[in-house]
PDB file of C-alpha atoms in Angstrom:
ATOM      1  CA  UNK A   5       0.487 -56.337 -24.693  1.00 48.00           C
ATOM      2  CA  UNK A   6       3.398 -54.414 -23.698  1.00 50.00           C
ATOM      3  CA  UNK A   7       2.123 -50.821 -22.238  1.00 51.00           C
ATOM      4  CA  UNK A   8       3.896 -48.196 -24.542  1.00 52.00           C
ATOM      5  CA  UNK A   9       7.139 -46.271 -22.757  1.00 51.00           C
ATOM      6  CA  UNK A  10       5.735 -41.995 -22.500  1.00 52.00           C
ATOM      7  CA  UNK A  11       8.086 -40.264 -24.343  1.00 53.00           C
ATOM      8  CA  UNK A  12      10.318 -37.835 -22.245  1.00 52.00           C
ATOM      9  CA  UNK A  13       8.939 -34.271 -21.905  1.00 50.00           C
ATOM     10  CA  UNK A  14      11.151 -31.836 -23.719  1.00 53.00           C
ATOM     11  CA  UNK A  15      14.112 -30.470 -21.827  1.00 54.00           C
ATOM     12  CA  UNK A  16      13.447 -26.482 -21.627  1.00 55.00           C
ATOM     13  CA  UNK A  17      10.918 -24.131 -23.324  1.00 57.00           C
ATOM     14  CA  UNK A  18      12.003 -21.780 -25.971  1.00 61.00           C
ATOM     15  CA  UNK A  19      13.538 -18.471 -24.245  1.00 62.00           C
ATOM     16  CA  UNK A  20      10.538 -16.623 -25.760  1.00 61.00           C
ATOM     17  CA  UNK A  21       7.936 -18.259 -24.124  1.00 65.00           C
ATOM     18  CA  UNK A  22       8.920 -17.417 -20.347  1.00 66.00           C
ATOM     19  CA  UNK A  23       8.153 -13.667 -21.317  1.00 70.00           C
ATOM     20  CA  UNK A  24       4.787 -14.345 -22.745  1.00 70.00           C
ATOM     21  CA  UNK A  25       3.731 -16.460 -19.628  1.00 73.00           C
ATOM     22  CA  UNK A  26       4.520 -14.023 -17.256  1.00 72.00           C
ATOM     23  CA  UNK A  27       2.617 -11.747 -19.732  1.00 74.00           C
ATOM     24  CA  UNK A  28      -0.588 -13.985 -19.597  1.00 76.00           C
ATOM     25  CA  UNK A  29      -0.348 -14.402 -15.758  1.00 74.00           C
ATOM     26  CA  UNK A  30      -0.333 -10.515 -15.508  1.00 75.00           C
ATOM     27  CA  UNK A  31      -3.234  -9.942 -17.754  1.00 74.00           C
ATOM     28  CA  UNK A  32      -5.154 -13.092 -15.667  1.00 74.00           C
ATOM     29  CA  UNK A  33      -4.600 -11.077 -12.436  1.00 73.00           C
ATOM     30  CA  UNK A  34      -5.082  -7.927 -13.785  1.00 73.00           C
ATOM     31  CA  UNK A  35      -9.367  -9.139 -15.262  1.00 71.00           C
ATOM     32  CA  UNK A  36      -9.417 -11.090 -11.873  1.00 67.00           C
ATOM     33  CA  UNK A  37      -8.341  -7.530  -9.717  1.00 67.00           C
ATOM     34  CA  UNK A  38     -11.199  -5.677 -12.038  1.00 65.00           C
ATOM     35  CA  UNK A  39     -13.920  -7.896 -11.127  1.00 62.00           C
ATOM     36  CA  UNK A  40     -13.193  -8.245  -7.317  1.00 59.00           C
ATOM     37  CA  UNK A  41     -13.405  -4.314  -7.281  1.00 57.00           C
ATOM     38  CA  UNK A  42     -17.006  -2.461  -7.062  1.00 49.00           C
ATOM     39  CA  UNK A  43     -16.238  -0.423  -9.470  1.00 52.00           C
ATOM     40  CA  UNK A  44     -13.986  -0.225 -12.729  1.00 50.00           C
ATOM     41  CA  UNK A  45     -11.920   2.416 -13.853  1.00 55.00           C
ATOM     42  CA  UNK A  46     -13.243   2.872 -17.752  1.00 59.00           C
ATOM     43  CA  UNK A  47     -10.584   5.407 -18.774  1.00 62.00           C
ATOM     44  CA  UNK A  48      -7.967   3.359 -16.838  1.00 60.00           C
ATOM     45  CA  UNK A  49      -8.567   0.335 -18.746  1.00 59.00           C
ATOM     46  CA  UNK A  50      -8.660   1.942 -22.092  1.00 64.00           C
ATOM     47  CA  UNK A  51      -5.745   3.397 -21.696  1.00 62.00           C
ATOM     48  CA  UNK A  52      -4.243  -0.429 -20.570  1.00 59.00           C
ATOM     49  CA  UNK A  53      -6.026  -1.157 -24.025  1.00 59.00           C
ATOM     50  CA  UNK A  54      -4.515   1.283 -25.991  1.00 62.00           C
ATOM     51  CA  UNK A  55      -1.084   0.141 -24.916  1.00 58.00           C
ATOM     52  CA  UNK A  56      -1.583  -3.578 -25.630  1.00 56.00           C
ATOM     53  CA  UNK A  57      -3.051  -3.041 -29.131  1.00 56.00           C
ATOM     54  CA  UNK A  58       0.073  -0.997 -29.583  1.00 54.00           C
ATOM     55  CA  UNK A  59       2.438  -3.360 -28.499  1.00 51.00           C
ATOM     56  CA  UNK A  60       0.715  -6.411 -29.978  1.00 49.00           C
ATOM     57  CA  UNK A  61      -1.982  -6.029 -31.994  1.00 47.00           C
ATOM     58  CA  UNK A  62      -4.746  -7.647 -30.303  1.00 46.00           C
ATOM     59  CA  UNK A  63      -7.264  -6.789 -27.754  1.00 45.00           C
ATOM     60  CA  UNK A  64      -9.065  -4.437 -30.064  1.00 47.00           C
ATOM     61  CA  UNK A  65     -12.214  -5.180 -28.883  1.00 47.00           C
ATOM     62  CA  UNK A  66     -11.724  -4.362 -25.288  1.00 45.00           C
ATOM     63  CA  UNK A  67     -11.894  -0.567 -25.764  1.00 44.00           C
ATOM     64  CA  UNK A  68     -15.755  -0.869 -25.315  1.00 44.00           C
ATOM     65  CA  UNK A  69     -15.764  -3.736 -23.336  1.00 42.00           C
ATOM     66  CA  UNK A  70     -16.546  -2.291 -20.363  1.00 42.00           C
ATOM     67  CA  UNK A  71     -19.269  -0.345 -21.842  1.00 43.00           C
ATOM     68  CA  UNK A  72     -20.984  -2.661 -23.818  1.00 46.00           C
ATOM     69  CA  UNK A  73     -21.196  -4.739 -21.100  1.00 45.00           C
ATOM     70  CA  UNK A  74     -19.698  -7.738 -22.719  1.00 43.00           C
ATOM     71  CA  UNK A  75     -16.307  -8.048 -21.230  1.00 45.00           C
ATOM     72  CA  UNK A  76     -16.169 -11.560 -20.237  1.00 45.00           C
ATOM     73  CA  UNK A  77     -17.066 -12.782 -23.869  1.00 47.00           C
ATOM     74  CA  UNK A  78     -14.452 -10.012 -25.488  1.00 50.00           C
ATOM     75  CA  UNK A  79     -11.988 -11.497 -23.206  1.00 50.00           C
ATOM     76  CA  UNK A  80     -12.340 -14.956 -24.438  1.00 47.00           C
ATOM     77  CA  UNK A  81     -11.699 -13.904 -28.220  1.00 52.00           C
ATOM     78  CA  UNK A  82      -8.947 -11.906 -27.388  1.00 51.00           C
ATOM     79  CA  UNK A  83      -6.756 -14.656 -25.118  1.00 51.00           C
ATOM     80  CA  UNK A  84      -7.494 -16.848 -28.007  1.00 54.00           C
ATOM     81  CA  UNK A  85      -5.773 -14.186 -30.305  1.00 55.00           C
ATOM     82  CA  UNK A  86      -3.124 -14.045 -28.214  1.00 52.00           C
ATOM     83  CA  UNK A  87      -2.662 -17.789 -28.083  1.00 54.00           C
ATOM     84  CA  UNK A  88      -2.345 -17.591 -31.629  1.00 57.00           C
ATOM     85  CA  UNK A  89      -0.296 -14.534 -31.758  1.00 53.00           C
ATOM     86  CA  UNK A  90       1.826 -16.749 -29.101  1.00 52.00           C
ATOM     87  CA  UNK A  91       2.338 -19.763 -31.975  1.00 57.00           C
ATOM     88  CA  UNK A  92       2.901 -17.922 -34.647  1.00 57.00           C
ATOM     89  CA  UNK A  93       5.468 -16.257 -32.702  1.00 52.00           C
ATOM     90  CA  UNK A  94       6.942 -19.859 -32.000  1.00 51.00           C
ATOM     91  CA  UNK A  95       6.968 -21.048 -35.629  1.00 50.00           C
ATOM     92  CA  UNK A  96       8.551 -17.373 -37.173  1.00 52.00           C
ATOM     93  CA  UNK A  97      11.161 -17.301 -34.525  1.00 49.00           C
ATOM     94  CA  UNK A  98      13.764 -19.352 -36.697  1.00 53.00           C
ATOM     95  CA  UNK A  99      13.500 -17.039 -39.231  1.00 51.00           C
ATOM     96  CA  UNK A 100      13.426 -13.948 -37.503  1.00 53.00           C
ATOM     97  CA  UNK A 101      16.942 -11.508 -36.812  1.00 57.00           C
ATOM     98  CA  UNK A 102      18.158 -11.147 -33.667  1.00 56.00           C
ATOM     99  CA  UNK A 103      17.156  -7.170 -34.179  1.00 61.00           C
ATOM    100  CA  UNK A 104      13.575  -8.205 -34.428  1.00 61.00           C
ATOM    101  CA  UNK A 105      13.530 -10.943 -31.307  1.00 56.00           C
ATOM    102  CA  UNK A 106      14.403  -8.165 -28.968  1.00 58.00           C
ATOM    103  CA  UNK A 107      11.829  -5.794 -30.197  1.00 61.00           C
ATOM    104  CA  UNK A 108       9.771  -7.956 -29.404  1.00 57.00           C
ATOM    105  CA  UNK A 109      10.950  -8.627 -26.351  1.00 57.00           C
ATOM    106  CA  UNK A 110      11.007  -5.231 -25.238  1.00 63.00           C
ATOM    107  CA  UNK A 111       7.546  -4.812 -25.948  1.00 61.00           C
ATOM    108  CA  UNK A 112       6.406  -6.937 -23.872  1.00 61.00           C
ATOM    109  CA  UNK A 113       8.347  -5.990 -21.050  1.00 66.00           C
ATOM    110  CA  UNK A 114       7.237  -2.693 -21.870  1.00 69.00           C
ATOM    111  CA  UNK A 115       3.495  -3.818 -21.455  1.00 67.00           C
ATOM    112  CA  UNK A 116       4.339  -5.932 -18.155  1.00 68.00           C
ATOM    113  CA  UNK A 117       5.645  -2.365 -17.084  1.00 77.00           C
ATOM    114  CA  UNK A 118       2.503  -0.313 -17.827  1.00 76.00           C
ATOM    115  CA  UNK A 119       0.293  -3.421 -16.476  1.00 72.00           C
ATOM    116  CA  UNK A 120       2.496  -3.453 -13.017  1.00 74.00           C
ATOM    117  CA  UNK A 121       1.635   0.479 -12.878  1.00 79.00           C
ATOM    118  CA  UNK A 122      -1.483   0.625 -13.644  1.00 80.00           C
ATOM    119  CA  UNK A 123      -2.691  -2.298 -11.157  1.00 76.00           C
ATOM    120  CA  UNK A 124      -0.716  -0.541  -8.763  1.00 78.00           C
ATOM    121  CA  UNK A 125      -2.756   2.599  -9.371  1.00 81.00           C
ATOM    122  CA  UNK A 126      -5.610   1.023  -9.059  1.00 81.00           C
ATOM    123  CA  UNK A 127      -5.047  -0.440  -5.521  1.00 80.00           C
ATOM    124  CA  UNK A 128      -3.838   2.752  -4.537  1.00 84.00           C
ATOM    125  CA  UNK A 129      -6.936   4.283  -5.644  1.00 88.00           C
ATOM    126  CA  UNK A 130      -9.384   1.602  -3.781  1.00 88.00           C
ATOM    127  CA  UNK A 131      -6.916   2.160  -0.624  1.00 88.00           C
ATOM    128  CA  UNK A 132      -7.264   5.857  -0.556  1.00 91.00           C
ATOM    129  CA  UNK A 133     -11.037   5.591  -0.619  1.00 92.00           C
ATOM    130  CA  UNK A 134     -11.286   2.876   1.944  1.00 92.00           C
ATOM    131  CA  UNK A 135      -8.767   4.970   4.268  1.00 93.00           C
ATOM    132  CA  UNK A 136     -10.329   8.241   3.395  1.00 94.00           C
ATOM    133  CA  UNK A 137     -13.834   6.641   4.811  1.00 94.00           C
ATOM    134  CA  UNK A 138     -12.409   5.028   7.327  1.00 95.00           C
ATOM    135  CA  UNK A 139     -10.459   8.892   8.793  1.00 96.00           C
ATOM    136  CA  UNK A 140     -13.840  10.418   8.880  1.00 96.00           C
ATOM    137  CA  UNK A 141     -15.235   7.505  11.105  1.00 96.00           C
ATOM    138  CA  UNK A 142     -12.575   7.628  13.527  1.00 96.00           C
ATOM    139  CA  UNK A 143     -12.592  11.475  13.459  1.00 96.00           C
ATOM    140  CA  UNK A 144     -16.396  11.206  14.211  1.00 96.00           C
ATOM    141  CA  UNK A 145     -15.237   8.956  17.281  1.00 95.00           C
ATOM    142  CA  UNK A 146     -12.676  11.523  18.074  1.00 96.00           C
ATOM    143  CA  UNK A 147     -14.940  14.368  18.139  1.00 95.00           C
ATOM    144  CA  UNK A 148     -17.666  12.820  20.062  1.00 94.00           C
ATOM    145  CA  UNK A 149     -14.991  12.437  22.494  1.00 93.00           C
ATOM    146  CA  UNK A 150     -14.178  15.815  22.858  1.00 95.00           C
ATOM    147  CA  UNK A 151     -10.351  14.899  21.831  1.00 95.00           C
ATOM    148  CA  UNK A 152     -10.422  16.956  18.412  1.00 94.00           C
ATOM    149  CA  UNK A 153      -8.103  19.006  19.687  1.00 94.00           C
ATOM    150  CA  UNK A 154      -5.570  16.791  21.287  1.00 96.00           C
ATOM    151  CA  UNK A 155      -5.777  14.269  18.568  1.00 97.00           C
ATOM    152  CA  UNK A 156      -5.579  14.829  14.620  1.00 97.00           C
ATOM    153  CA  UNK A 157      -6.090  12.226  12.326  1.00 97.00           C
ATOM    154  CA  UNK A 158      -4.591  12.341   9.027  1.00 97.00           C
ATOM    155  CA  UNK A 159      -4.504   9.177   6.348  1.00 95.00           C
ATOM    156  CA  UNK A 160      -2.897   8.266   2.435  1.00 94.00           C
ATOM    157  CA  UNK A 161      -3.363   5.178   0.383  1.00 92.00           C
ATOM    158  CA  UNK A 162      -1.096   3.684   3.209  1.00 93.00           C
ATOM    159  CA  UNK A 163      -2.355   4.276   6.637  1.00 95.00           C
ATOM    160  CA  UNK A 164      -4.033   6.289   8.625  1.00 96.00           C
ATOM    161  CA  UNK A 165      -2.534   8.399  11.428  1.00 97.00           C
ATOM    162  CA  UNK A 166      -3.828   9.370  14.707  1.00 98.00           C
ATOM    163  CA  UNK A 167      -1.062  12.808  15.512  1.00 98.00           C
ATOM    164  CA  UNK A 168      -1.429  13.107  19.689  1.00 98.00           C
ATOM    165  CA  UNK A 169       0.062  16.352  21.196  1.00 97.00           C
ATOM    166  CA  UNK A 170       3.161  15.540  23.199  1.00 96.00           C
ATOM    167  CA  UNK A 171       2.032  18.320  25.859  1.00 95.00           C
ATOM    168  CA  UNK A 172      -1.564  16.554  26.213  1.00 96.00           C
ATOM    169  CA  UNK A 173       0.526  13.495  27.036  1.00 97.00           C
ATOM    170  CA  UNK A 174       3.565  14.115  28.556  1.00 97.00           C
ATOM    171  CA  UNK A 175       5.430  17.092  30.885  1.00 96.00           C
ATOM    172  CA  UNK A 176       8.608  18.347  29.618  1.00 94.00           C
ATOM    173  CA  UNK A 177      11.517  16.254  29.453  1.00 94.00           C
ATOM    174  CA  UNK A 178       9.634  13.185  31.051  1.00 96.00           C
ATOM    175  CA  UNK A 179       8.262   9.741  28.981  1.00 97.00           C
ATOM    176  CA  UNK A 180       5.661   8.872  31.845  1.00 97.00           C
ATOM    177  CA  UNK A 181       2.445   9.431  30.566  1.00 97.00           C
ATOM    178  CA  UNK A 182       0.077  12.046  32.527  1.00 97.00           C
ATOM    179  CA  UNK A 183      -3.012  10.865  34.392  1.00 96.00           C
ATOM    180  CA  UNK A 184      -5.447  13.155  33.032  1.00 96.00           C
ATOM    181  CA  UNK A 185      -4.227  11.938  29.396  1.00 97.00           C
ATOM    182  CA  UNK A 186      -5.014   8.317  29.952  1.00 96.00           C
ATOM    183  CA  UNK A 187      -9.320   8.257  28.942  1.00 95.00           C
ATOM    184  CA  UNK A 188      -7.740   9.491  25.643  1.00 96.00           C
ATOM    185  CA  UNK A 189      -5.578   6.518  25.532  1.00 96.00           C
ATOM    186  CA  UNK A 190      -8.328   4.456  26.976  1.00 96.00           C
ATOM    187  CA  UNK A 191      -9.940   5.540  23.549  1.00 96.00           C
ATOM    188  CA  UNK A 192      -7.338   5.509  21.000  1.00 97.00           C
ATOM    189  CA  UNK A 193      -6.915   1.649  22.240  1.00 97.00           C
ATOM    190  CA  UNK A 194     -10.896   0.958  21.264  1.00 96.00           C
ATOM    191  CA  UNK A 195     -10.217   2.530  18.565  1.00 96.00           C
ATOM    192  CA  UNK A 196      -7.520   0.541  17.484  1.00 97.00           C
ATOM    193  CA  UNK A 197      -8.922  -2.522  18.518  1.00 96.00           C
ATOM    194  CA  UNK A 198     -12.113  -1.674  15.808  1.00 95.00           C
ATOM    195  CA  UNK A 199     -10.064  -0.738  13.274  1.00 93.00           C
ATOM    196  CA  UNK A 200      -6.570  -1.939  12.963  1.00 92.00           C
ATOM    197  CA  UNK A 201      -6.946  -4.785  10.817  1.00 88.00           C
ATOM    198  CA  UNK A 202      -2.616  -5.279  10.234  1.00 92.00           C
ATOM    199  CA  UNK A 203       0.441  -3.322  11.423  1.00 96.00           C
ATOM    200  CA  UNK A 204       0.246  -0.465  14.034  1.00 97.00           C
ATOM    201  CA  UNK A 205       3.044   1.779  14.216  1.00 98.00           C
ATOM    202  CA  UNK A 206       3.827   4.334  17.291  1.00 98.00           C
ATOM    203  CA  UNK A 207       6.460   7.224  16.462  1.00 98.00           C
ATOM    204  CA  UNK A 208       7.969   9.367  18.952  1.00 98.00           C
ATOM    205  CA  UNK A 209       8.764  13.382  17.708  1.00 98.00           C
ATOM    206  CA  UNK A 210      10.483  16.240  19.527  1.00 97.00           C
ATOM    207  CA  UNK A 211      11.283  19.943  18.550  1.00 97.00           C
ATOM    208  CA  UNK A 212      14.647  20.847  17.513  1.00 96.00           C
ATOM    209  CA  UNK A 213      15.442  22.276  21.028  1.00 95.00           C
ATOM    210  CA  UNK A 214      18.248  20.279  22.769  1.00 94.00           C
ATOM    211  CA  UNK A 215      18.036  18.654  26.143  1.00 92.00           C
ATOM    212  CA  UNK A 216      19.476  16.472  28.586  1.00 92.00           C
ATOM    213  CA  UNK A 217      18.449  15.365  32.058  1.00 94.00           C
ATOM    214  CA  UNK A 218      18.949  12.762  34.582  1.00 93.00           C
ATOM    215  CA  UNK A 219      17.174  10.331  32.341  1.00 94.00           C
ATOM    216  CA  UNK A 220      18.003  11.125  28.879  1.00 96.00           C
ATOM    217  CA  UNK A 221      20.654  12.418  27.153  1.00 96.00           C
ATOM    218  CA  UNK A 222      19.086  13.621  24.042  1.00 97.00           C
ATOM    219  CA  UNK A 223      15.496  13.960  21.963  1.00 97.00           C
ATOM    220  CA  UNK A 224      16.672  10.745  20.474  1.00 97.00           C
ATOM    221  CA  UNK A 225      16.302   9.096  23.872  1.00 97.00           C
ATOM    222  CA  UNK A 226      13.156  11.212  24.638  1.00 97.00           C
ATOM    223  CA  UNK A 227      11.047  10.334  21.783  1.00 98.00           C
ATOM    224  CA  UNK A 228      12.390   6.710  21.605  1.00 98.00           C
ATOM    225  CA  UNK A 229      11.024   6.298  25.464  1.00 98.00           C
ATOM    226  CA  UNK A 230       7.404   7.980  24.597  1.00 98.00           C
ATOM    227  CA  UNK A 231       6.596   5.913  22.202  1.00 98.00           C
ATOM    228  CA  UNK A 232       7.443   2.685  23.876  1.00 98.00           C
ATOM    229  CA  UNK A 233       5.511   4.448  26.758  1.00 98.00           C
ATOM    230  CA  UNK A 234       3.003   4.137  24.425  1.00 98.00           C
ATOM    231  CA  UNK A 235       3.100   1.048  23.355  1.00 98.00           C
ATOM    232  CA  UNK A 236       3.551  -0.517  26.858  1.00 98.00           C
ATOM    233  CA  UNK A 237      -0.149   0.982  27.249  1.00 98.00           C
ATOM    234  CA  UNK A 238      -1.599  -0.166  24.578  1.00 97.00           C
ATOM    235  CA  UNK A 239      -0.177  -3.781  25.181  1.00 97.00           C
ATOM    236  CA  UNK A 240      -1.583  -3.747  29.058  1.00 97.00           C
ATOM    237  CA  UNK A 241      -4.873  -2.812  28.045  1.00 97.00           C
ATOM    238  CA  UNK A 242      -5.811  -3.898  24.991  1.00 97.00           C
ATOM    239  CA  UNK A 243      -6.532  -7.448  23.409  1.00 96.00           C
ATOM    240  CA  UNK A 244      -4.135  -5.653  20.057  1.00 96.00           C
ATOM    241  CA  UNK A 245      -1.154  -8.181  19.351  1.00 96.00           C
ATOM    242  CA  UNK A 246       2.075  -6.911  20.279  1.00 97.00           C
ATOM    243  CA  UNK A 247       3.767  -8.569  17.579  1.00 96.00           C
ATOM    244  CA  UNK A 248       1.811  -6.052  15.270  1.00 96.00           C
ATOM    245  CA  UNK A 249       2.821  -3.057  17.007  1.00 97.00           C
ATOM    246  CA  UNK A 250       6.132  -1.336  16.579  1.00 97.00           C
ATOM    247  CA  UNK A 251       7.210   1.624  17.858  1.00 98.00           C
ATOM    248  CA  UNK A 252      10.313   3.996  17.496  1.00 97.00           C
ATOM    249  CA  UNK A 253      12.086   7.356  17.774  1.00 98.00           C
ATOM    250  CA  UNK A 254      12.397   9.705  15.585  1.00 97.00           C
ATOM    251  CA  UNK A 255      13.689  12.793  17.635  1.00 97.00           C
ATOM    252  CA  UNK A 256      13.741  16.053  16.338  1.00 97.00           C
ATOM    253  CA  UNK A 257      14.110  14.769  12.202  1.00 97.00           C
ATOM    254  CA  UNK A 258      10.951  14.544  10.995  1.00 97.00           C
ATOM    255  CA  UNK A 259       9.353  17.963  11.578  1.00 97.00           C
ATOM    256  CA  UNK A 260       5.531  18.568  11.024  1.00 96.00           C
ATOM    257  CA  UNK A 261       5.707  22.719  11.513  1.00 96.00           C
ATOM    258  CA  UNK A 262       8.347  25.391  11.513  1.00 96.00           C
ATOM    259  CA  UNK A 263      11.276  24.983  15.045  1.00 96.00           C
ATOM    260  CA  UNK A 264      11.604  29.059  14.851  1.00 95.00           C
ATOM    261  CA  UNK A 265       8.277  29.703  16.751  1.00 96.00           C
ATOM    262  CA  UNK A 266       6.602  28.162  19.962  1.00 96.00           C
ATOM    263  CA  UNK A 267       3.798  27.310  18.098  1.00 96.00           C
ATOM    264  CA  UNK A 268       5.582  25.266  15.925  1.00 96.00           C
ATOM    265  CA  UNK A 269       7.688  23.644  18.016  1.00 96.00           C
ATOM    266  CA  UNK A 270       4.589  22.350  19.977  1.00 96.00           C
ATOM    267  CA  UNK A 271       3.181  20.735  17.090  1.00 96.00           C
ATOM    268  CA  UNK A 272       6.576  18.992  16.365  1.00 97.00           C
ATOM    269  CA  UNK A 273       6.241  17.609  20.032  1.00 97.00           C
ATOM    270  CA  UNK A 274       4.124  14.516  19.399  1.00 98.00           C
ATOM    271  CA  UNK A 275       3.711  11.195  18.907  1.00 98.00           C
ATOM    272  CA  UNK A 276       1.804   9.535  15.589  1.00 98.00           C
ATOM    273  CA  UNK A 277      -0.016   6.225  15.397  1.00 98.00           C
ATOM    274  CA  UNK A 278      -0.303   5.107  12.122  1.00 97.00           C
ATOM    275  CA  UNK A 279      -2.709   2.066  11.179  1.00 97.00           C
ATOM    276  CA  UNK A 280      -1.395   0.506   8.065  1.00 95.00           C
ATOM    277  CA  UNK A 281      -3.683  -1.459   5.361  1.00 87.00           C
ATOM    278  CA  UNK A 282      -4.378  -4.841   6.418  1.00 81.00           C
ATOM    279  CA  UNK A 283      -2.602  -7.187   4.214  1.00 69.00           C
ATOM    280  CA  UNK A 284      -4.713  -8.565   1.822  1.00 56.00           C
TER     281      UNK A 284
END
């Protein structure tokens, strides 16, 4: 008996339903980026809640998810709402106004909006914490090393930044790092080594004061040449991967303090390592 010929799978999927998949692929990352977190953001999620009863009418339930402790089980109901919510969709669409299609339309893109923002405030949240632990360990390092006052350490949701005093490492007008400033290098490379886990970044600063020599012709120069100076140290005598390290100038544009006093201008003389979040 002649096996039966499969029919040919239909040519394209109704415009509709591209919208609504990258809608269910969101909310799939966004349950999968709560679990993987130790803790959950109650109000957060509410308020992700809030906005997707609004928009479509489902997900009632998940208000008190979290706190009743059933979540996973809520979560089941609800995607099979949505599935439904999803064919009805299909089978009105004929009937439906072009007015009404692209309300709908931008409602969900609203809600891919506020779910793109709010998962995005959550990592930023988890990042800040992780980086705001991990500036106190260095700092401890730092301290213990007697270098708290040659080194500051700084951090965001980003990176953290180790801010060395261009004086401590460097004489005026010169890129070749002083002897006596090396055993703080020596450190900074352990710890970099521990905990650089992605992308290290070395940025040379001046003050606003201009200057030329044999050597350079401006702070642009200046600053550009420290931090490679830096970076050719760290590459010698460390095990970190070059390829992760960049480095760069930034002369006298990115001030930290006020040019109009000595003070100032000394803190504006430096150079910043910044360890970036691993990627994930």
């Amino acid at each position: 008996m002649a096996k039966r010929k499969p029919e040919d799978p239909p040519a394209g999927l109704a415009p509709w339903m591209a919208t609504f998949s990258d809608l269910m692929n969101l909310l799939l990352c966004f349950f999968v980026l709560l679990f993987s977190m130790s803790s959950i953001s109650e109000e957060k999620y509410n308020q992700f809640v809030a906005s997707m009863s609004s928009a479509f009418s489902i997900l009632d339930g998940g208000a008190t998810a979290i706190g009743d402790g059933i979540l996973i089980s809520n979560g089941v109901s609800q995607l099979n709402e949505l599935d439904e919510y999803i064919n009805s969709t299909g089978k009105n669409a004929d009937s439906e106004t072009d007015s009404d299609q692209f309300e709908q339309f931008d409602a969900a893109g609203d809600a891919k909006e506020e779910l793109f923002q709010m998962v995005q405030d959550v990592l930023e949240e988890e990042n800040l914490k992780q980086n705001e632990e991990m500036a106190e360990r260095i700092s401890e390092v730092v301290n213990e090393a007697n270098l708290g006052e040659q080194i500051e350490v700084n951090f965001t949701s980003e990176y953290i930044t180790l801010s060395l005093k261009g004086a401590f490492l460097f004489d005026s007008g010169k890129a070749a790092i002083k002897e006596e400033a090396l055993p703080a290098l020596e450190r900074v490379g352990a710890i970099l080594e521990r905990y650089a886990g992605g992308v290290i970044e070395i940025e040379g600063h001046t003050d606003n004061v201009p200057m030329h020599n044999a050597q350079f012709a401006n702070n642009n120069e200046l600053s550009s040449a420290r931090a490679l100076s830096v970076f050719d140290y760290l590459v010698d005598n460390t095990s970190l991967d070059p390829a992760l390290i960049k480095h760069s100038g930034r002369g006298e544009y990115v001030p930290v303090a006020d040019n109009g006093t000595d003070a100032g201008r000394a803190k504006n003389r430096r150079v910043e390592i910044r360890i970036y979040n691993p990627p994930v």
